[in-house]
Amino acid sequence: MPTFRAPRGTRDLLPAERAAFTKLESIGRDLGRRYGYRQIETPLFEQVAVFERGIGEVTDVIEKELFRLAARSDEGEAWALRPEATAGIARAYVQHGMHTWPQPVKVWLTGPMFRYDRPQAGRYRQFWQWDVEAIGDPGPAVDAELIELGARFYREAGLDDALLLINSIGDAVCRPAYVAELKAYFREHIAGMPEVERRRLESNPLRLLDSKDPALAVLQARAPRITDRLCPACAEHFAAVLGHLDALGVGYRVEPALVRGLDYYTRTAFEFYRAGAEGQQQALGGGGRYDGLIELLGGRPTPGIGFALGLDRVILALGDSASQEEGASPLAVIVGAEPAATAERLRVATDLRGEGLVVRADLSARKLGRQLESAARDGAHFAVILGDELAAGQVQLKDLQAGTQRPLPLADVARELRRADASHHHG
Ligand code: HAM
């Protein structure tokens, strides 16, 4: 066992896996461009209050999973690592007066998030999200636009079976009465409920609907449904979102038990799952509308909607097909007849790299034959051989694939390699 290991629930992304993440990030970047979202970056940590107020104090994310940073006595502020991106982006919206920008403000962000979760496959303490937000548009059309964007991400990533579950969880007009009804319903059946769920009944009763505890399954199935209790404005909004999704040909399943784990949601709520794994804990992504969040963080009342997908989970779902070609082989390796002349080989390689070419210098003290073997093993197309004639500005260019060799002025090597590279890629 090595002395030091990455902390529990975190992992190293070794180059092959990092390349798979980079591929997903470039899909996100390209979709952002096509859909008119601009990239934004917020700090990896914020004042704790940003998360507590935004996400809700009585949520698992805040109560159990927040990575709090020890407050430093000189600043007296309590910080926490971000468990998600939305609260920080909403804080930035208010701080920078983005309500004066053209609305909606459409942004995306990708980066690591931190939750002190119990680690397992697909559930990490540091994980990566691609997050998109459209702030300042009450919908319903923008809801559908954003959801379609999410569905497209999975398709472009190669996951054709991502399934969309959608619900409306009402707003300040209709939700309080529904929550009261839900509480009364579960209270009647409290005898059959485990202790944790009884506590939830008081603190966050909506979460009883998507609790995975099998003891609740029958109660959940018979519970009153928010979808049947929406006020006219919410019902109309929800119907319009579904109508727009229909018009876009985006498939979905209305899931009345979908309530999401963060308190800021209003109206539209949705999640993506792998077909066959829907409703389990491992969502591929999720989001919803948060029409009260900006105001909670000190801004004026501003509607918003967004979603985030877990890059780690997309990669897990893709399995082997996620792995990317590792860094391409060098076009050429600079080798030399004089093993000790590493400065010479390095200088030639450096000049060629300056010309934009992908080359490696053999920095070993091996004999020329060994250097050439190693270049071939690397998959290099050419070896540039430096010898005595370098003093006269001449080198040998060996085509390792064809097995041919010819002398060439050093000054022509870059042009020659570039020409061979171009005909190799486009020929
Ligand atoms: P969330 O549902 O908490 O929503 O997380 C979104 C996605 O992040 C999940 O569906 C999952 O793919 C991934 N994820 C969450 N926790 C973990 C974990 N411990 N390990 C690996 N992946 C994880 C949000 O974060 C909201 N901010 C989404 C949003 C944006 N709503 C509005 N705007």
PDB file of N, CA and C in Angstrom, residues 26-71:
ATOM      1  N   SER A  26     -15.830  19.732 -24.128  1.00  0.00           N
ATOM      2  CA  SER A  26     -15.874  20.422 -25.416  1.00  0.00           C
ATOM      3  C   SER A  26     -17.266  20.313 -26.033  1.00  0.00           C
ATOM      4  N   ILE A  27     -17.991  19.240 -25.727  1.00  0.00           N
ATOM      5  CA  ILE A  27     -19.396  19.172 -26.171  1.00  0.00           C
ATOM      6  C   ILE A  27     -20.179  20.290 -25.487  1.00  0.00           C
ATOM      7  N   GLY A  28     -19.962  20.467 -24.185  1.00  0.00           N
ATOM      8  CA  GLY A  28     -20.652  21.520 -23.448  1.00  0.00           C
ATOM      9  C   GLY A  28     -20.313  22.898 -23.987  1.00  0.00           C
ATOM     10  N   ARG A  29     -19.045  23.092 -24.292  1.00  0.00           N
ATOM     11  CA  ARG A  29     -18.605  24.395 -24.810  1.00  0.00           C
ATOM     12  C   ARG A  29     -19.282  24.673 -26.159  1.00  0.00           C
ATOM     13  N   ASP A  30     -19.324  23.658 -26.990  1.00  0.00           N
ATOM     14  CA  ASP A  30     -19.899  23.845 -28.319  1.00  0.00           C
ATOM     15  C   ASP A  30     -21.412  24.071 -28.230  1.00  0.00           C
ATOM     16  N   LEU A  31     -22.084  23.317 -27.371  1.00  0.00           N
ATOM     17  CA  LEU A  31     -23.531  23.514 -27.214  1.00  0.00           C
ATOM     18  C   LEU A  31     -23.808  24.906 -26.642  1.00  0.00           C
ATOM     19  N   GLY A  32     -22.981  25.333 -25.694  1.00  0.00           N
ATOM     20  CA  GLY A  32     -23.148  26.673 -25.130  1.00  0.00           C
ATOM     21  C   GLY A  32     -23.107  27.720 -26.232  1.00  0.00           C
ATOM     22  N   ARG A  33     -22.141  27.566 -27.131  1.00  0.00           N
ATOM     23  CA  ARG A  33     -22.000  28.519 -28.237  1.00  0.00           C
ATOM     24  C   ARG A  33     -23.233  28.483 -29.139  1.00  0.00           C
ATOM     25  N   ARG A  34     -23.678  27.256 -29.471  1.00  0.00           N
ATOM     26  CA  ARG A  34     -24.803  27.152 -30.413  1.00  0.00           C
ATOM     27  C   ARG A  34     -26.101  27.663 -29.805  1.00  0.00           C
ATOM     28  N   TYR A  35     -26.258  27.510 -28.487  1.00  0.00           N
ATOM     29  CA  TYR A  35     -27.518  27.885 -27.842  1.00  0.00           C
ATOM     30  C   TYR A  35     -27.464  29.269 -27.198  1.00  0.00           C
ATOM     31  N   GLY A  36     -26.355  29.960 -27.357  1.00  0.00           N
ATOM     32  CA  GLY A  36     -26.279  31.329 -26.850  1.00  0.00           C
ATOM     33  C   GLY A  36     -26.032  31.444 -25.358  1.00  0.00           C
ATOM     34  N   TYR A  37     -25.331  30.465 -24.778  1.00  0.00           N
ATOM     35  CA  TYR A  37     -24.930  30.564 -23.372  1.00  0.00           C
ATOM     36  C   TYR A  37     -23.452  30.920 -23.332  1.00  0.00           C
ATOM     37  N   ARG A  38     -23.076  31.807 -22.412  1.00  0.00           N
ATOM     38  CA  ARG A  38     -21.679  32.208 -22.303  1.00  0.00           C
ATOM     39  C   ARG A  38     -21.053  31.609 -21.048  1.00  0.00           C
ATOM     40  N   GLN A  39     -19.764  31.333 -21.134  1.00  0.00           N
ATOM     41  CA  GLN A  39     -19.102  30.678 -20.002  1.00  0.00           C
ATOM     42  C   GLN A  39     -18.899  31.657 -18.856  1.00  0.00           C
ATOM     43  N   ILE A  40     -19.095  31.161 -17.650  1.00  0.00           N
ATOM     44  CA  ILE A  40     -18.880  31.969 -16.445  1.00  0.00           C
ATOM     45  C   ILE A  40     -18.067  31.125 -15.477  1.00  0.00           C
ATOM     46  N   GLU A  41     -17.377  31.790 -14.573  1.00  0.00           N
ATOM     47  CA  GLU A  41     -16.583  31.078 -13.566  1.00  0.00           C
ATOM     48  C   GLU A  41     -16.864  31.736 -12.224  1.00  0.00           C
ATOM     49  N   THR A  42     -17.139  30.954 -11.221  1.00  0.00           N
ATOM     50  CA  THR A  42     -17.303  31.503  -9.874  1.00  0.00           C
ATOM     51  C   THR A  42     -16.336  30.763  -8.957  1.00  0.00           C
ATOM     52  N   PRO A  43     -16.084  31.316  -7.762  1.00  0.00           N
ATOM     53  CA  PRO A  43     -15.113  30.663  -6.872  1.00  0.00           C
ATOM     54  C   PRO A  43     -15.554  29.257  -6.461  1.00  0.00           C
ATOM     55  N   LEU A  44     -14.566  28.442  -6.128  1.00  0.00           N
ATOM     56  CA  LEU A  44     -14.871  27.090  -5.650  1.00  0.00           C
ATOM     57  C   LEU A  44     -15.435  27.133  -4.234  1.00  0.00           C
ATOM     58  N   PHE A  45     -15.285  28.267  -3.542  1.00  0.00           N
ATOM     59  CA  PHE A  45     -15.906  28.385  -2.221  1.00  0.00           C
ATOM     60  C   PHE A  45     -16.611  29.724  -2.107  1.00  0.00           C
ATOM     61  N   GLU A  46     -17.601  29.751  -1.257  1.00  0.00           N
ATOM     62  CA  GLU A  46     -18.440  30.949  -1.061  1.00  0.00           C
ATOM     63  C   GLU A  46     -18.707  31.073   0.432  1.00  0.00           C
ATOM     64  N   GLN A  47     -19.254  32.228   0.825  1.00  0.00           N
ATOM     65  CA  GLN A  47     -19.758  32.342   2.193  1.00  0.00           C
ATOM     66  C   GLN A  47     -20.814  31.273   2.412  1.00  0.00           C
ATOM     67  N   VAL A  48     -20.769  30.637   3.562  1.00  0.00           N
ATOM     68  CA  VAL A  48     -21.724  29.566   3.850  1.00  0.00           C
ATOM     69  C   VAL A  48     -23.161  30.030   3.624  1.00  0.00           C
ATOM     70  N   ALA A  49     -23.430  31.287   3.968  1.00  0.00           N
ATOM     71  CA  ALA A  49     -24.809  31.789   3.885  1.00  0.00           C
ATOM     72  C   ALA A  49     -25.348  31.750   2.457  1.00  0.00           C
ATOM     73  N   VAL A  50     -24.478  31.883   1.466  1.00  0.00           N
ATOM     74  CA  VAL A  50     -24.941  31.819   0.070  1.00  0.00           C
ATOM     75  C   VAL A  50     -25.596  30.465  -0.178  1.00  0.00           C
ATOM     76  N   PHE A  51     -24.958  29.411   0.338  1.00  0.00           N
ATOM     77  CA  PHE A  51     -25.511  28.068   0.127  1.00  0.00           C
ATOM     78  C   PHE A  51     -26.695  27.813   1.055  1.00  0.00           C
ATOM     79  N   GLU A  52     -26.569  28.241   2.303  1.00  0.00           N
ATOM     80  CA  GLU A  52     -27.649  27.984   3.262  1.00  0.00           C
ATOM     81  C   GLU A  52     -28.940  28.646   2.810  1.00  0.00           C
ATOM     82  N   ARG A  53     -28.823  29.913   2.404  1.00  0.00           N
ATOM     83  CA  ARG A  53     -30.023  30.616   1.975  1.00  0.00           C
ATOM     84  C   ARG A  53     -30.512  30.116   0.649  1.00  0.00           C
ATOM     85  N   GLY A  54     -29.584  29.917  -0.277  1.00  0.00           N
ATOM     86  CA  GLY A  54     -29.978  29.552  -1.626  1.00  0.00           C
ATOM     87  C   GLY A  54     -30.538  28.143  -1.696  1.00  0.00           C
ATOM     88  N   ILE A  55     -29.798  27.197  -1.167  1.00  0.00           N
ATOM     89  CA  ILE A  55     -30.158  25.780  -1.327  1.00  0.00           C
ATOM     90  C   ILE A  55     -31.179  25.362  -0.277  1.00  0.00           C
ATOM     91  N   GLY A  56     -31.146  26.003   0.892  1.00  0.00           N
ATOM     92  CA  GLY A  56     -32.083  25.676   1.973  1.00  0.00           C
ATOM     93  C   GLY A  56     -31.369  24.976   3.114  1.00  0.00           C
ATOM     94  N   GLU A  57     -31.599  25.479   4.335  1.00  0.00           N
ATOM     95  CA  GLU A  57     -30.855  24.928   5.480  1.00  0.00           C
ATOM     96  C   GLU A  57     -31.250  23.509   5.810  1.00  0.00           C
ATOM     97  N   VAL A  58     -32.518  23.156   5.512  1.00  0.00           N
ATOM     98  CA  VAL A  58     -32.979  21.812   5.875  1.00  0.00           C
ATOM     99  C   VAL A  58     -32.958  20.906   4.643  1.00  0.00           C
ATOM    100  N   THR A  59     -31.796  20.796   4.032  1.00  0.00           N
ATOM    101  CA  THR A  59     -31.620  19.869   2.911  1.00  0.00           C
ATOM    102  C   THR A  59     -30.406  19.011   3.238  1.00  0.00           C
ATOM    103  N   ASP A  60     -30.347  17.815   2.651  1.00  0.00           N
ATOM    104  CA  ASP A  60     -29.177  16.960   2.876  1.00  0.00           C
ATOM    105  C   ASP A  60     -27.897  17.675   2.462  1.00  0.00           C
ATOM    106  N   VAL A  61     -27.982  18.401   1.346  1.00  0.00           N
ATOM    107  CA  VAL A  61     -26.774  19.044   0.817  1.00  0.00           C
ATOM    108  C   VAL A  61     -26.171  19.997   1.855  1.00  0.00           C
ATOM    109  N   ILE A  62     -27.020  20.722   2.573  1.00  0.00           N
ATOM    110  CA  ILE A  62     -26.502  21.664   3.563  1.00  0.00           C
ATOM    111  C   ILE A  62     -26.288  20.993   4.922  1.00  0.00           C
ATOM    112  N   GLU A  63     -27.251  20.203   5.363  1.00  0.00           N
ATOM    113  CA  GLU A  63     -27.153  19.615   6.709  1.00  0.00           C
ATOM    114  C   GLU A  63     -26.032  18.604   6.831  1.00  0.00           C
ATOM    115  N   LYS A  64     -25.904  17.764   5.795  1.00  0.00           N
ATOM    116  CA  LYS A  64     -24.968  16.645   5.934  1.00  0.00           C
ATOM    117  C   LYS A  64     -23.766  16.728   5.021  1.00  0.00           C
ATOM    118  N   GLU A  65     -23.923  17.390   3.876  1.00  0.00           N
ATOM    119  CA  GLU A  65     -22.918  17.188   2.834  1.00  0.00           C
ATOM    120  C   GLU A  65     -22.019  18.389   2.578  1.00  0.00           C
ATOM    121  N   LEU A  66     -22.259  19.495   3.283  1.00  0.00           N
ATOM    122  CA  LEU A  66     -21.480  20.695   2.996  1.00  0.00           C
ATOM    123  C   LEU A  66     -20.059  20.571   3.545  1.00  0.00           C
ATOM    124  N   PHE A  67     -19.081  20.818   2.705  1.00  0.00           N
ATOM    125  CA  PHE A  67     -17.679  20.850   3.131  1.00  0.00           C
ATOM    126  C   PHE A  67     -17.405  22.247   3.676  1.00  0.00           C
ATOM    127  N   ARG A  68     -17.485  22.393   4.987  1.00  0.00           N
ATOM    128  CA  ARG A  68     -17.238  23.712   5.578  1.00  0.00           C
ATOM    129  C   ARG A  68     -15.750  23.921   5.777  1.00  0.00           C
ATOM    130  N   LEU A  69     -15.291  25.125   5.502  1.00  0.00           N
ATOM    131  CA  LEU A  69     -13.885  25.449   5.713  1.00  0.00           C
ATOM    132  C   LEU A  69     -13.766  26.124   7.063  1.00  0.00           C
ATOM    133  N   ALA A  70     -12.768  25.764   7.809  1.00  0.00           N
ATOM    134  CA  ALA A  70     -12.581  26.366   9.124  1.00  0.00           C
ATOM    135  C   ALA A  70     -12.452  27.880   8.969  1.00  0.00           C
ATOM    136  N   ALA A  71     -13.263  28.629   9.719  1.00  0.00           N
ATOM    137  CA  ALA A  71     -13.214  30.086   9.625  1.00  0.00           C
ATOM    138  C   ALA A  71     -11.881  30.564  10.171  1.00  0.00           C
TER     139      ALA A  71
END
